[in-house]
């Protein structure tokens, strides 16, 4: 559901639904990555950095595409965060 709101550009509702999924115990790392992009788009840089870091911490780095990992790290750095 959160992803549908992202596609409709209703970022606030996207955050709400992705946070709810996370709170209900869904641990798909992609939730954290999507939250990172939503927070970034909403100007909530600190939350975005935290979400991206949570994605990196939860994603299986052996299965994560190198390009995805690089993009997430680039987002963290652009937002002023560090690893």
C-alpha atoms as a printed R data frame, in Angstrom:
   type eleno elety resid chain resno      x       y      z
1  ATOM     1    CA   UNK     A     1  0.000   0.000  0.000
2  ATOM     2    CA   UNK     A     2  2.819   2.377  0.888
3  ATOM     3    CA   UNK     A     3  4.358   1.827 -2.529
4  ATOM     4    CA   UNK     A     4  1.045   2.727 -4.210
5  ATOM     5    CA   UNK     A     5  1.015   6.062 -2.396
6  ATOM     6    CA   UNK     A     6  4.585   6.659 -3.526
7  ATOM     7    CA   UNK     A     7  3.555   6.105 -7.139
8  ATOM     8    CA   UNK     A     8  0.630   8.508 -6.690
9  ATOM     9    CA   UNK     A     9  3.047  11.028 -5.147
10 ATOM    10    CA   UNK     A    10  1.181  11.086 -1.843
11 ATOM    11    CA   UNK     A    11  4.336  10.821  0.208
12 ATOM    12    CA   UNK     A    12  2.827  11.542  3.632
13 ATOM    13    CA   UNK     A    13  0.426   8.616  3.312
14 ATOM    14    CA   UNK     A    14  3.232   6.483  1.903
15 ATOM    15    CA   UNK     A    15  5.289   7.144  5.035
16 ATOM    16    CA   UNK     A    16  2.289   6.396  7.242
17 ATOM    17    CA   UNK     A    17  1.618   3.033  5.626
18 ATOM    18    CA   UNK     A    18  5.244   1.960  5.397
19 ATOM    19    CA   UNK     A    19  5.763   2.887  9.060
20 ATOM    20    CA   UNK     A    20  2.694   0.838  9.942
21 ATOM    21    CA   UNK     A    21  4.030  -2.159  8.022
22 ATOM    22    CA   UNK     A    22  7.326  -1.801  9.865
23 ATOM    23    CA   UNK     A    23  5.544  -1.483 13.226
24 ATOM    24    CA   UNK     A    24  3.564  -4.649 12.471
25 ATOM    25    CA   UNK     A    25  6.820  -6.554 12.145
26 ATOM    26    CA   UNK     A    26  7.345  -6.627  8.397
27 ATOM    27    CA   UNK     A    27 11.113  -6.642  8.083
28 ATOM    28    CA   UNK     A    28 11.555  -6.372  4.333
29 ATOM    29    CA   UNK     A    29 14.600  -4.116  3.932
30 ATOM    30    CA   UNK     A    30 12.919  -2.430  0.959
31 ATOM    31    CA   UNK     A    31 10.498  -0.770  3.396
32 ATOM    32    CA   UNK     A    32 13.430   1.131  4.883
33 ATOM    33    CA   UNK     A    33 14.766   2.093  1.458
34 ATOM    34    CA   UNK     A    34 11.371   3.401  0.346
35 ATOM    35    CA   UNK     A    35 11.034   5.316  3.611
36 ATOM    36    CA   UNK     A    36 14.426   6.860  2.941
37 ATOM    37    CA   UNK     A    37 13.329   8.197 -0.420
38 ATOM    38    CA   UNK     A    38 10.014   9.445  0.971
39 ATOM    39    CA   UNK     A    39 11.656  11.237  3.866
40 ATOM    40    CA   UNK     A    40 14.190  12.739  1.478
41 ATOM    41    CA   UNK     A    41 11.425  14.035 -0.770
42 ATOM    42    CA   UNK     A    42  9.636  15.490  2.258
43 ATOM    43    CA   UNK     A    43 12.800  17.325  3.343
44 ATOM    44    CA   UNK     A    44 13.255  15.166  6.443
45 ATOM    45    CA   UNK     A    45 16.942  14.519  5.854
46 ATOM    46    CA   UNK     A    46 17.767  13.028  9.270
47 ATOM    47    CA   UNK     A    47 14.915  10.528  8.997
48 ATOM    48    CA   UNK     A    48 15.980   9.716  5.446
49 ATOM    49    CA   UNK     A    49 19.559   9.001  6.511
50 ATOM    50    CA   UNK     A    50 18.331   6.774  9.355
51 ATOM    51    CA   UNK     A    51 16.016   4.869  7.019
52 ATOM    52    CA   UNK     A    52 18.766   4.348  4.437
53 ATOM    53    CA   UNK     A    53 21.158   3.142  7.144
54 ATOM    54    CA   UNK     A    54 18.488   0.740  8.402
55 ATOM    55    CA   UNK     A    55 18.139  -0.569  4.871
56 ATOM    56    CA   UNK     A    56 21.865  -1.224  4.592
57 ATOM    57    CA   UNK     A    57 21.923  -2.898  8.007
58 ATOM    58    CA   UNK     A    58 19.021  -5.219  7.167
59 ATOM    59    CA   UNK     A    59 19.659  -6.008  3.513
60 ATOM    60    CA   UNK     A    60 21.567  -9.146  2.672
61 ATOM    61    CA   UNK     A    61 24.666  -7.580  1.170
62 ATOM    62    CA   UNK     A    62 25.475 -10.794 -0.690
63 ATOM    63    CA   UNK     A    63 22.162 -10.572 -2.560
64 ATOM    64    CA   UNK     A    64 21.910  -6.782 -2.791
65 ATOM    65    CA   UNK     A    65 22.758  -5.421 -6.191
66 ATOM    66    CA   UNK     A    66 25.961  -3.417 -6.097
67 ATOM    67    CA   UNK     A    67 24.222  -0.566 -7.899
68 ATOM    68    CA   UNK     A    68 21.461  -0.439 -5.252
69 ATOM    69    CA   UNK     A    69 23.979  -0.379 -2.427
70 ATOM    70    CA   UNK     A    70 25.963   2.359 -4.152
71 ATOM    71    CA   UNK     A    71 22.813   4.434 -4.746
72 ATOM    72    CA   UNK     A    72 21.756   4.174 -1.080
73 ATOM    73    CA   UNK     A    73 25.241   5.142  0.107
74 ATOM    74    CA   UNK     A    74 25.206   8.101 -2.318
75 ATOM    75    CA   UNK     A    75 21.851   9.214 -0.903
76 ATOM    76    CA   UNK     A    76 23.216   9.089  2.646
77 ATOM    77    CA   UNK     A    77 26.227  11.184  1.656
78 ATOM    78    CA   UNK     A    78 24.117  13.733 -0.281
79 ATOM    79    CA   UNK     A    79 21.948  14.194  2.781
80 ATOM    80    CA   UNK     A    80 24.987  14.913  4.930
81 ATOM    81    CA   UNK     A    81 25.066  11.572  6.689
82 ATOM    82    CA   UNK     A    82 27.968   9.229  7.156
83 ATOM    83    CA   UNK     A    83 28.293   5.491  7.491
